[in-house]
Amino acid sequence: MSDDRDRRMKWWRQARFGMFVHWGLYAQLGRHEWVMNRERIPIKEYEKLADTWKPKERPAREWAKLAKQAGMKYMVMTTKHHEGFCLWDTEQTDYNAAKHGPGRDLVREYVEACREFGLKIGFYYSLMDWHHPDGAKCAKDEDARKRFIEFTDGCVRELCSNYGKIDILWYDVSWPLSSPELWESARRNAMVRELQPDIIINNRSQLPEDFGTPEEHVTAEGKGRDWEACMTFNGSWGYMPSAIDWRSVREVIGMLRTAAGGQGNLLLNIGPAPDGSVPEEAYERLIPVGKWLEKNGEPVYGKVDRADGMEWVPTGQWTRKGNTAYFWCNRWPGNELAIGGLKMKVQEASFVATGEGIEFDQTENRLVMKNLPEESPDDIAGVTIIKLECESEPRQVLGAGYVVL
Ligand code: GLC
């Protein structure tokens, strides 16, 4: 089992950075994907959005192109969010994109776009369903539960059968059934794996499966557990033009640092407009992130190790690959950069972006890098990566007390 997981997770553990896409009827209202529930919009009224939804041609190509430019390696799109509207041509319900406004299978377009741009393909699927007549009733009525399970099986089977190879199944909210037994998750996930032997499944069907999903915070899970932090860009997953507090380029890079430092991934969301276009604010940030990654991708992609043995210093933070420590300097100190408490011998120091070597002195408790530029050499985000190749595994010890012997 764990060998099989290592095989399936190999690409994912090296990919680090993916794009989440929340797109559905709610985009037309532009007030978060929970708008139906939070504003108690009656189903009959909400349903009208199915016919008024007229996305432009193939917007998924724009998302995939942007994801590629941003240095992302995979995508995860909402095939059905809590609202219950299916973005694919399904036989399980008429409440789907092919039979209403869009008049076509939006999941297929998405899959084709991912393939065109060489991105791995993830399907988000909300178990909770506010539209299905048994979606709530299933908790109290066994017949309803059976019907709802059959519906859920049918949807998941179609998604895993009709689109070729799918790389990730990303379940969400398992309300209202209170156990994986009631959801029949183990059986369903076994079916998924039969249809898609390489697929990676998240932990939101009430079973741990392959990876944990910290949400809106980038926090490593316990050692040995794979994890992916999912983050909004502006506080809303669905399109919401009034949500104007967009995370900055530096914040995105900082999240990538925390992800890499804890051997995890970052799944950063965009909520396309009703027509499918990507909000301008996302472009303004993701393009520079991609440019930065082009120069500084080395500590981000590929096999990383946990940087647990390292401490905080005022000028930046760490990630690690084997005996190489990467110092992410996001507060440039000027022409000298000192780091205390390193317990390993540094053999070489250099800038990742240019490969240029850095002069340094190392004494027992102090590494001092010298003759550096006055300003941060990174003109994209002010985050400069310094690579320290060391004789042994990087370790840093800095107690609170200050003792110079
Ligand atoms: C939450 C929300 C949902 C969002 C998801 C993404 O569970 O209910 O709207 O899609 O997180 O992780």
Tab-separated table of C-alpha atoms and ligand atoms in Angstrom:
chain	number	residue	atom	x	y	z
A	1	MET	CA	0.000	0.000	0.000
A	2	SER	CA	2.665	2.513	0.959
A	3	ASP	CA	4.791	1.479	-2.037
A	4	ASP	CA	1.781	2.021	-4.220
A	5	ARG	CA	1.211	5.413	-2.640
A	6	ASP	CA	4.838	6.394	-3.241
A	7	ARG	CA	4.431	5.441	-6.872
A	8	ARG	CA	1.185	7.362	-7.310
A	9	MET	CA	2.334	10.408	-5.324
A	10	LYS	CA	5.684	10.813	-7.012
A	11	TRP	CA	4.729	13.573	-9.438
A	12	TRP	CA	2.530	15.297	-6.846
A	13	ARG	CA	5.306	15.479	-4.261
A	14	GLN	CA	7.506	17.219	-6.810
A	15	ALA	CA	4.881	19.510	-8.305
A	16	ARG	CA	4.414	21.812	-5.270
A	17	PHE	CA	2.069	24.315	-6.899
A	18	GLY	CA	-1.403	23.888	-8.377
A	19	MET	CA	-4.355	26.016	-9.440
A	20	PHE	CA	-7.761	25.579	-7.841
A	21	VAL	CA	-10.695	26.778	-9.946
A	22	HIS	CA	-14.081	27.468	-8.389
A	23	TRP	CA	-16.600	28.057	-11.106
A	24	GLY	CA	-20.320	27.460	-11.113
A	25	LEU	CA	-23.697	29.179	-11.226
A	26	TYR	CA	-22.731	31.272	-8.188
A	27	ALA	CA	-20.251	33.200	-10.338
A	28	GLN	CA	-23.208	35.035	-11.849
A	29	LEU	CA	-24.196	36.432	-8.462
A	30	GLY	CA	-20.603	37.298	-7.630
A	31	ARG	CA	-21.061	36.929	-3.906
A	32	HIS	CA	-19.103	33.814	-2.895
A	33	GLU	CA	-19.927	30.200	-3.695
A	34	TRP	CA	-21.959	29.852	-0.486
A	35	VAL	CA	-24.386	32.604	-1.566
A	36	MET	CA	-27.322	30.206	-2.045
A	37	ASN	CA	-27.064	28.992	1.527
A	38	ARG	CA	-25.991	32.219	3.216
A	39	GLU	CA	-28.742	34.311	1.619
A	40	ARG	CA	-31.268	31.470	1.796
A	41	ILE	CA	-32.076	31.763	-1.899
A	42	PRO	CA	-34.999	29.434	-2.688
A	43	ILE	CA	-34.043	26.518	-4.946
A	44	LYS	CA	-36.581	27.519	-7.613
A	45	GLU	CA	-35.097	30.981	-7.822
A	46	TYR	CA	-31.492	29.766	-7.797
A	47	GLU	CA	-32.247	27.233	-10.529
A	48	LYS	CA	-32.900	30.084	-12.968
A	49	LEU	CA	-29.166	30.712	-12.973
A	50	ALA	CA	-28.742	27.441	-14.866
A	51	ASP	CA	-30.330	28.935	-17.990
A	52	THR	CA	-28.850	32.405	-17.766
A	53	TRP	CA	-25.288	31.089	-17.547
A	54	LYS	CA	-23.575	31.731	-20.886
A	55	PRO	CA	-19.817	31.240	-20.584
A	56	LYS	CA	-17.619	32.272	-23.473
A	57	GLU	CA	-15.843	29.748	-25.631
A	58	ARG	CA	-13.266	27.564	-23.921
A	59	PRO	CA	-12.257	29.762	-20.988
A	60	ALA	CA	-10.446	26.774	-19.478
A	61	ARG	CA	-7.674	27.403	-22.004
A	62	GLU	CA	-7.072	30.797	-20.403
A	63	TRP	CA	-6.889	29.250	-16.929
A	64	ALA	CA	-4.539	26.509	-18.039
A	65	LYS	CA	-2.336	28.933	-19.922
A	66	LEU	CA	-2.126	31.171	-16.872
A	67	ALA	CA	-1.445	28.206	-14.583
A	68	LYS	CA	1.420	27.204	-16.815
A	69	GLN	CA	2.814	30.732	-16.888
A	70	ALA	CA	2.537	30.919	-13.102
A	71	GLY	CA	4.686	27.816	-12.713
A	72	MET	CA	1.811	25.634	-11.566
A	73	LYS	CA	1.922	21.952	-12.439
A	74	TYR	CA	-1.664	20.849	-11.937
A	75	MET	CA	-5.224	22.066	-11.687
A	76	VAL	CA	-8.298	21.129	-9.698
A	77	MET	CA	-11.688	22.332	-10.931
A	78	THR	CA	-15.111	22.201	-9.285
A	79	THR	CA	-17.121	19.666	-11.282
A	80	LYS	CA	-20.021	20.153	-8.859
A	81	HIS	CA	-20.012	22.522	-5.930
A	82	HIS	CA	-22.457	22.544	-3.004
A	83	GLU	CA	-25.092	24.219	-5.209
A	84	GLY	CA	-25.480	20.854	-6.983
A	85	PHE	CA	-25.102	22.058	-10.565
A	86	CYS	CA	-22.984	19.583	-12.542
A	87	LEU	CA	-20.544	21.149	-14.965
A	88	TRP	CA	-20.356	17.967	-17.020
A	89	ASP	CA	-22.787	16.123	-19.242
A	90	THR	CA	-24.156	13.690	-16.697
A	91	GLU	CA	-26.898	11.099	-16.799
A	92	GLN	CA	-27.495	11.437	-13.077
A	93	THR	CA	-29.423	14.725	-13.256
A	94	ASP	CA	-30.664	17.224	-15.806
A	95	TYR	CA	-29.266	19.978	-13.643
A	96	ASN	CA	-26.086	20.122	-15.680
A	97	ALA	CA	-24.175	22.383	-18.023
A	98	ALA	CA	-24.922	20.407	-21.186
A	99	LYS	CA	-28.699	20.653	-20.706
A	100	HIS	CA	-28.839	24.286	-19.624
A	101	GLY	CA	-27.337	27.682	-20.437
A	102	PRO	CA	-23.786	26.676	-21.316
A	103	GLY	CA	-25.124	23.927	-23.633
A	104	ARG	CA	-21.929	21.898	-23.433
A	105	ASP	CA	-19.696	19.812	-21.193
A	106	LEU	CA	-17.490	22.281	-19.298
A	107	VAL	CA	-15.539	19.522	-17.599
A	108	ARG	CA	-14.473	18.133	-20.955
A	109	GLU	CA	-13.219	21.549	-22.023
A	110	TYR	CA	-11.281	21.815	-18.802
A	111	VAL	CA	-9.728	18.377	-19.233
A	112	GLU	CA	-8.721	19.196	-22.805
A	113	ALA	CA	-7.178	22.484	-21.721
A	114	CYS	CA	-5.119	20.791	-18.984
A	115	ARG	CA	-3.827	18.275	-21.496
A	116	GLU	CA	-3.020	20.974	-24.033
A	117	PHE	CA	-0.865	22.820	-21.506
A	118	GLY	CA	0.687	19.720	-19.953
A	119	LEU	CA	-0.955	20.069	-16.552
A	120	LYS	CA	-2.143	17.238	-14.347
A	121	ILE	CA	-5.900	17.076	-13.944
A	122	GLY	CA	-7.879	17.234	-10.706
A	123	PHE	CA	-11.624	17.005	-10.161
A	124	TYR	CA	-13.198	18.678	-7.152
A	125	TYR	CA	-16.499	17.071	-6.199
A	126	SER	CA	-18.755	18.273	-3.383
A	127	LEU	CA	-20.447	15.397	-1.582
A	128	MET	CA	-22.815	17.875	0.028
A	129	ASP	CA	-25.564	18.857	-2.402
A	130	TRP	CA	-28.105	21.628	-1.736
A	131	HIS	CA	-30.122	20.886	-4.854
A	132	HIS	CA	-30.594	17.122	-4.897
A	133	PRO	CA	-33.925	16.193	-3.230
A	134	ASP	CA	-32.138	13.625	-1.050
A	135	GLY	CA	-29.102	15.793	-0.319
A	136	ALA	CA	-30.337	16.681	3.176
A	137	LYS	CA	-33.003	14.037	3.636
A	138	CYS	CA	-30.436	11.254	3.368
A	139	ALA	CA	-29.423	11.819	6.978
A	140	LYS	CA	-32.852	10.878	8.312
A	141	ASP	CA	-34.327	8.510	5.776
A	142	GLU	CA	-32.627	5.289	4.700
A	143	ASP	CA	-34.341	5.149	1.310
A	144	ALA	CA	-33.210	8.672	0.604
A	145	ARG	CA	-29.694	7.756	1.689
A	146	LYS	CA	-29.648	4.810	-0.699
A	147	ARG	CA	-30.823	6.991	-3.569
A	148	PHE	CA	-28.305	9.698	-2.742
A	149	ILE	CA	-25.467	7.174	-2.521
A	150	GLU	CA	-26.481	5.820	-5.910
A	151	PHE	CA	-26.476	9.353	-7.304
A	152	THR	CA	-23.053	10.049	-5.778
A	153	ASP	CA	-21.652	6.769	-7.112
A	154	GLY	CA	-23.062	7.555	-10.528
A	155	CYS	CA	-21.480	11.004	-10.634
A	156	VAL	CA	-18.099	9.828	-9.413
A	157	ARG	CA	-18.153	6.850	-11.785
A	158	GLU	CA	-18.846	9.097	-14.777
A	159	LEU	CA	-16.085	11.495	-13.791
A	160	CYS	CA	-13.642	8.619	-13.486
A	161	SER	CA	-14.767	6.898	-16.695
A	162	ASN	CA	-15.532	9.497	-19.341
A	163	TYR	CA	-12.472	11.739	-19.445
A	164	GLY	CA	-9.446	9.483	-19.750
A	165	LYS	CA	-6.751	9.640	-17.115
A	166	ILE	CA	-7.613	11.801	-14.109
A	167	ASP	CA	-4.875	12.557	-11.625
A	168	ILE	CA	-6.641	13.836	-8.498
A	169	LEU	CA	-10.057	13.378	-6.939
A	170	TRP	CA	-10.707	16.224	-4.532
A	171	TYR	CA	-13.815	15.581	-2.444
A	172	ASP	CA	-15.358	18.324	-0.373
A	173	VAL	CA	-17.857	18.766	2.473
A	174	SER	CA	-19.355	15.475	3.560
A	175	TRP	CA	-22.439	16.951	5.259
A	176	PRO	CA	-24.917	15.544	6.349
A	177	LEU	CA	-23.894	11.906	6.781
A	178	SER	CA	-21.929	11.407	9.942
A	179	SER	CA	-19.611	8.530	9.074
A	180	PRO	CA	-17.623	7.106	6.177
A	181	GLU	CA	-19.771	3.985	6.517
A	182	LEU	CA	-22.933	5.962	5.829
A	183	TRP	CA	-21.212	7.617	2.882
A	184	GLU	CA	-19.881	4.205	1.792
A	185	SER	CA	-16.627	5.994	1.116
A	186	ALA	CA	-14.304	2.993	1.256
A	187	ARG	CA	-16.323	1.137	-1.346
A	188	ARG	CA	-16.624	4.184	-3.592
A	189	ASN	CA	-12.947	5.028	-3.351
A	190	ALA	CA	-12.056	1.425	-4.192
A	191	MET	CA	-14.203	1.797	-7.312
A	192	VAL	CA	-12.396	5.039	-8.129
A	193	ARG	CA	-9.034	3.329	-7.825
A	194	GLU	CA	-10.188	0.491	-10.005
A	195	LEU	CA	-11.175	2.954	-12.724
A	196	GLN	CA	-8.130	5.180	-12.178
A	197	PRO	CA	-5.261	3.143	-10.715
A	198	ASP	CA	-2.902	6.125	-10.450
A	199	ILE	CA	-5.352	8.577	-8.938
A	200	ILE	CA	-4.624	10.571	-5.774
A	201	ILE	CA	-7.571	11.116	-3.412
A	202	ASN	CA	-7.856	13.777	-0.705
A	203	ASN	CA	-9.122	13.326	2.842
A	204	ARG	CA	-12.574	14.835	2.599
A	205	SER	CA	-14.706	11.717	2.201
A	206	GLN	CA	-14.178	11.095	5.945
A	207	LEU	CA	-11.258	8.784	5.199
A	208	PRO	CA	-7.610	9.873	5.346
A	209	GLU	CA	-6.724	8.519	1.879
A	210	ASP	CA	-3.655	10.147	0.287
A	211	PHE	CA	-3.337	13.685	1.580
A	212	GLY	CA	-4.563	16.218	4.111
A	213	THR	CA	-6.130	19.525	3.098
A	214	PRO	CA	-5.448	22.426	5.466
A	215	GLU	CA	-7.677	25.257	4.297
A	216	GLU	CA	-6.828	28.958	4.357
A	217	HIS	CA	-3.628	28.336	6.286
A	218	VAL	CA	-0.374	26.769	5.185
A	219	THR	CA	0.473	24.381	7.988
A	220	ALA	CA	2.444	21.164	7.672
A	221	GLU	CA	0.747	17.989	8.799
A	222	GLY	CA	2.588	15.375	10.847
A	223	LYS	CA	5.786	13.904	9.455
A	224	GLY	CA	5.142	11.292	6.792
A	225	ARG	CA	1.701	12.638	5.928
A	226	ASP	CA	1.271	14.313	2.562
A	227	TRP	CA	-0.630	17.577	2.589
A	228	GLU	CA	-1.770	20.370	0.357
A	229	ALA	CA	-2.841	23.776	1.622
A	230	CYS	CA	-5.757	25.185	-0.341
A	231	MET	CA	-5.912	28.955	-0.312
A	232	THR	CA	-8.255	31.569	-1.697
A	233	PHE	CA	-6.648	34.489	-3.465
A	234	ASN	CA	-9.016	37.081	-2.026
A	235	GLY	CA	-11.056	35.412	0.711
A	236	SER	CA	-13.706	33.959	-1.596
A	237	TRP	CA	-13.445	30.760	-3.618
A	238	GLY	CA	-16.167	31.774	-6.041
A	239	TYR	CA	-15.988	34.942	-8.159
A	240	MET	CA	-16.511	37.966	-5.926
A	241	PRO	CA	-15.516	41.326	-7.370
A	242	SER	CA	-16.131	43.146	-4.074
A	243	ALA	CA	-13.561	40.951	-2.285
A	244	ILE	CA	-10.639	43.252	-2.949
A	245	ASP	CA	-8.033	42.039	-0.488
A	246	TRP	CA	-5.907	40.017	-2.873
A	247	ARG	CA	-2.830	38.268	-1.576
A	248	SER	CA	0.337	39.862	-2.900
A	249	VAL	CA	3.076	38.313	-5.025
A	250	ARG	CA	5.272	38.211	-1.934
A	251	GLU	CA	2.579	36.438	0.050
A	252	VAL	CA	2.164	33.811	-2.635
A	253	ILE	CA	5.919	33.239	-2.675
A	254	GLY	CA	5.857	33.051	1.125
A	255	MET	CA	3.154	30.383	0.979
A	256	LEU	CA	5.267	28.404	-1.469
A	257	ARG	CA	8.154	28.662	0.956
A	258	THR	CA	6.080	27.291	3.824
A	259	ALA	CA	4.749	24.509	1.608
A	260	ALA	CA	8.211	23.491	0.410
A	261	GLY	CA	9.646	23.773	3.929
A	262	GLY	CA	7.070	21.281	5.191
A	263	GLN	CA	7.072	18.927	2.199
A	264	GLY	CA	3.594	20.014	1.184
A	265	ASN	CA	1.829	21.591	-1.768
A	266	LEU	CA	0.003	24.833	-2.397
A	267	LEU	CA	-3.291	24.869	-4.277
A	268	LEU	CA	-4.087	28.500	-4.994
A	269	ASN	CA	-7.574	29.402	-6.138
A	270	ILE	CA	-8.974	31.560	-8.876
A	271	GLY	CA	-12.700	32.223	-9.159
A	272	PRO	CA	-13.406	33.006	-12.810
A	273	ALA	CA	-16.135	35.478	-13.784
A	274	PRO	CA	-19.433	34.075	-15.121
A	275	ASP	CA	-18.100	34.167	-18.680
A	276	GLY	CA	-15.029	32.270	-17.521
A	277	SER	CA	-12.472	35.050	-17.664
A	278	VAL	CA	-9.809	35.236	-15.006
A	279	PRO	CA	-9.973	38.319	-12.781
A	280	GLU	CA	-7.299	40.841	-13.703
A	281	GLU	CA	-5.953	40.837	-10.139
A	282	ALA	CA	-5.038	37.169	-10.474
A	283	TYR	CA	-3.052	37.836	-13.661
A	284	GLU	CA	-1.294	40.772	-12.049
A	285	ARG	CA	0.024	38.481	-9.347
A	286	LEU	CA	0.429	35.114	-11.023
A	287	ILE	CA	2.493	36.352	-13.963
A	288	PRO	CA	5.214	37.785	-11.674
A	289	VAL	CA	5.064	34.671	-9.489
A	290	GLY	CA	5.754	32.625	-12.624
A	291	LYS	CA	8.638	34.898	-13.636
A	292	TRP	CA	10.082	34.602	-10.165
A	293	LEU	CA	9.763	30.815	-10.249
A	294	GLU	CA	11.504	30.645	-13.608
A	295	LYS	CA	14.611	31.947	-11.891
A	296	ASN	CA	14.056	30.554	-8.428
A	297	GLY	CA	12.299	27.253	-8.971
A	298	GLU	CA	15.159	25.103	-7.680
A	299	PRO	CA	14.121	24.988	-4.001
A	300	VAL	CA	10.436	24.704	-4.909
A	301	TYR	CA	10.132	21.860	-7.384
A	302	GLY	CA	11.326	18.314	-7.051
A	303	LYS	CA	12.007	16.293	-3.962
A	304	VAL	CA	12.325	18.480	-0.882
A	305	ASP	CA	13.007	17.632	2.741
A	306	ARG	CA	11.440	19.171	5.797
A	307	ALA	CA	13.340	22.178	7.073
A	308	ASP	CA	12.375	21.343	10.642
A	309	GLY	CA	15.903	21.615	11.963
A	310	MET	CA	16.134	25.294	11.096
A	311	GLU	CA	15.283	28.377	13.141
A	312	TRP	CA	13.820	31.769	12.350
A	313	VAL	CA	16.041	34.738	11.647
A	314	PRO	CA	14.914	38.317	10.953
A	315	THR	CA	15.962	38.406	7.303
A	316	GLY	CA	14.273	35.289	5.967
A	317	GLN	CA	13.392	31.622	6.217
A	318	TRP	CA	14.516	28.204	5.065
A	319	THR	CA	13.770	25.271	2.874
A	320	ARG	CA	15.943	22.239	2.336
A	321	LYS	CA	16.917	19.516	-0.100
A	322	GLY	CA	19.233	16.941	1.457
A	323	ASN	CA	22.424	18.694	2.568
A	324	THR	CA	21.514	21.878	0.752
A	325	ALA	CA	19.803	24.652	2.676
A	326	TYR	CA	18.021	27.439	0.836
A	327	PHE	CA	17.707	30.758	2.579
A	328	TRP	CA	14.727	32.741	1.300
A	329	CYS	CA	15.817	36.285	2.084
A	330	ASN	CA	12.716	38.474	1.930
A	331	ARG	CA	14.122	41.345	3.990
A	332	TRP	CA	17.362	42.260	2.360
A	333	PRO	CA	19.908	43.527	4.916
A	334	GLY	CA	22.384	45.331	2.606
A	335	ASN	CA	25.906	44.258	1.709
A	336	GLU	CA	26.385	41.872	4.574
A	337	LEU	CA	24.085	39.037	5.611
A	338	ALA	CA	24.748	37.201	8.878
A	339	ILE	CA	23.075	34.051	10.112
A	340	GLY	CA	23.659	32.589	13.555
A	341	GLY	CA	23.617	29.121	15.007
A	342	LEU	CA	24.394	26.982	11.955
A	343	LYS	CA	25.708	23.632	13.115
A	344	MET	CA	26.962	22.389	9.763
A	345	LYS	CA	29.919	23.418	7.684
A	346	VAL	CA	28.979	25.445	4.634
A	347	GLN	CA	31.033	24.562	1.569
A	348	GLU	CA	29.559	26.882	-1.041
A	349	ALA	CA	27.164	29.795	-1.039
A	350	SER	CA	25.511	31.136	-4.182
A	351	PHE	CA	22.489	32.952	-5.601
A	352	VAL	CA	19.973	30.516	-7.054
A	353	ALA	CA	18.726	33.008	-9.646
A	354	THR	CA	22.130	33.585	-11.256
A	355	GLY	CA	24.365	30.823	-9.959
A	356	GLU	CA	26.834	33.507	-8.887
A	357	GLY	CA	29.001	32.593	-5.907
A	358	ILE	CA	28.941	34.487	-2.600
A	359	GLU	CA	31.943	35.150	-0.393
A	360	PHE	CA	31.526	34.145	3.204
A	361	ASP	CA	33.234	33.562	6.516
A	362	GLN	CA	32.034	30.879	8.842
A	363	THR	CA	32.999	30.748	12.476
A	364	GLU	CA	31.601	28.396	15.072
A	365	ASN	CA	28.379	30.293	15.615
A	366	ARG	CA	28.133	32.681	12.722
A	367	LEU	CA	27.961	32.681	8.964
A	368	VAL	CA	28.679	36.059	7.415
A	369	MET	CA	28.118	36.586	3.692
A	370	LYS	CA	30.001	39.570	2.336
A	371	ASN	CA	30.251	41.979	-0.572
A	372	LEU	CA	26.589	41.590	-1.394
A	373	PRO	CA	24.614	44.176	-3.363
A	374	GLU	CA	23.144	47.029	-1.332
A	375	GLU	CA	19.617	46.300	-2.604
A	376	SER	CA	17.839	42.968	-2.905
A	377	PRO	CA	19.037	41.385	-6.155
A	378	ASP	CA	15.509	40.131	-6.844
A	379	ASP	CA	13.604	42.874	-8.634
A	380	ILE	CA	10.396	40.856	-9.031
A	381	ALA	CA	9.380	40.361	-5.421
A	382	GLY	CA	12.367	41.205	-3.267
A	383	VAL	CA	12.795	37.553	-2.369
A	384	THR	CA	16.335	36.368	-3.027
A	385	ILE	CA	17.268	32.751	-2.633
A	386	ILE	CA	20.685	31.881	-1.326
A	387	LYS	CA	21.839	28.329	-1.669
A	388	LEU	CA	24.117	26.896	0.984
A	389	GLU	CA	25.739	23.611	0.071
A	390	CYS	CA	26.783	21.942	3.278
A	391	GLU	CA	28.961	19.111	4.446
A	392	SER	CA	26.158	17.485	6.420
A	393	GLU	CA	22.452	17.890	7.058
A	394	PRO	CA	21.647	21.554	7.728
A	395	ARG	CA	20.791	22.257	11.329
A	396	GLN	CA	20.523	25.473	13.244
A	397	VAL	CA	20.357	25.977	16.982
A	398	LEU	CA	19.539	29.369	18.457
A	399	GLY	CA	18.362	29.436	22.026
A	400	ALA	CA	16.689	32.506	23.445
A	401	GLY	CA	19.635	33.213	25.708
A	402	TYR	CA	22.644	34.995	24.234
A	403	VAL	CA	25.940	33.542	25.267
A	404	VAL	CA	29.211	34.437	23.579
A	405	LEU	CA	31.963	32.241	24.776
B	1	GLC	C1	-14.879	24.736	2.025
B	1	GLC	C2	-16.077	25.436	1.427
B	1	GLC	C3	-16.079	25.454	-0.034
B	1	GLC	C4	-14.766	25.425	-0.732
B	1	GLC	C5	-13.780	24.525	-0.069
B	1	GLC	C6	-12.409	24.576	-0.666
B	1	GLC	O1	-15.108	23.468	2.439
B	1	GLC	O2	-17.291	24.915	1.871
B	1	GLC	O3	-16.913	26.435	-0.501
B	1	GLC	O4	-15.002	24.934	-1.994
B	1	GLC	O5	-13.724	24.764	1.251
B	1	GLC	O6	-11.492	23.915	0.105
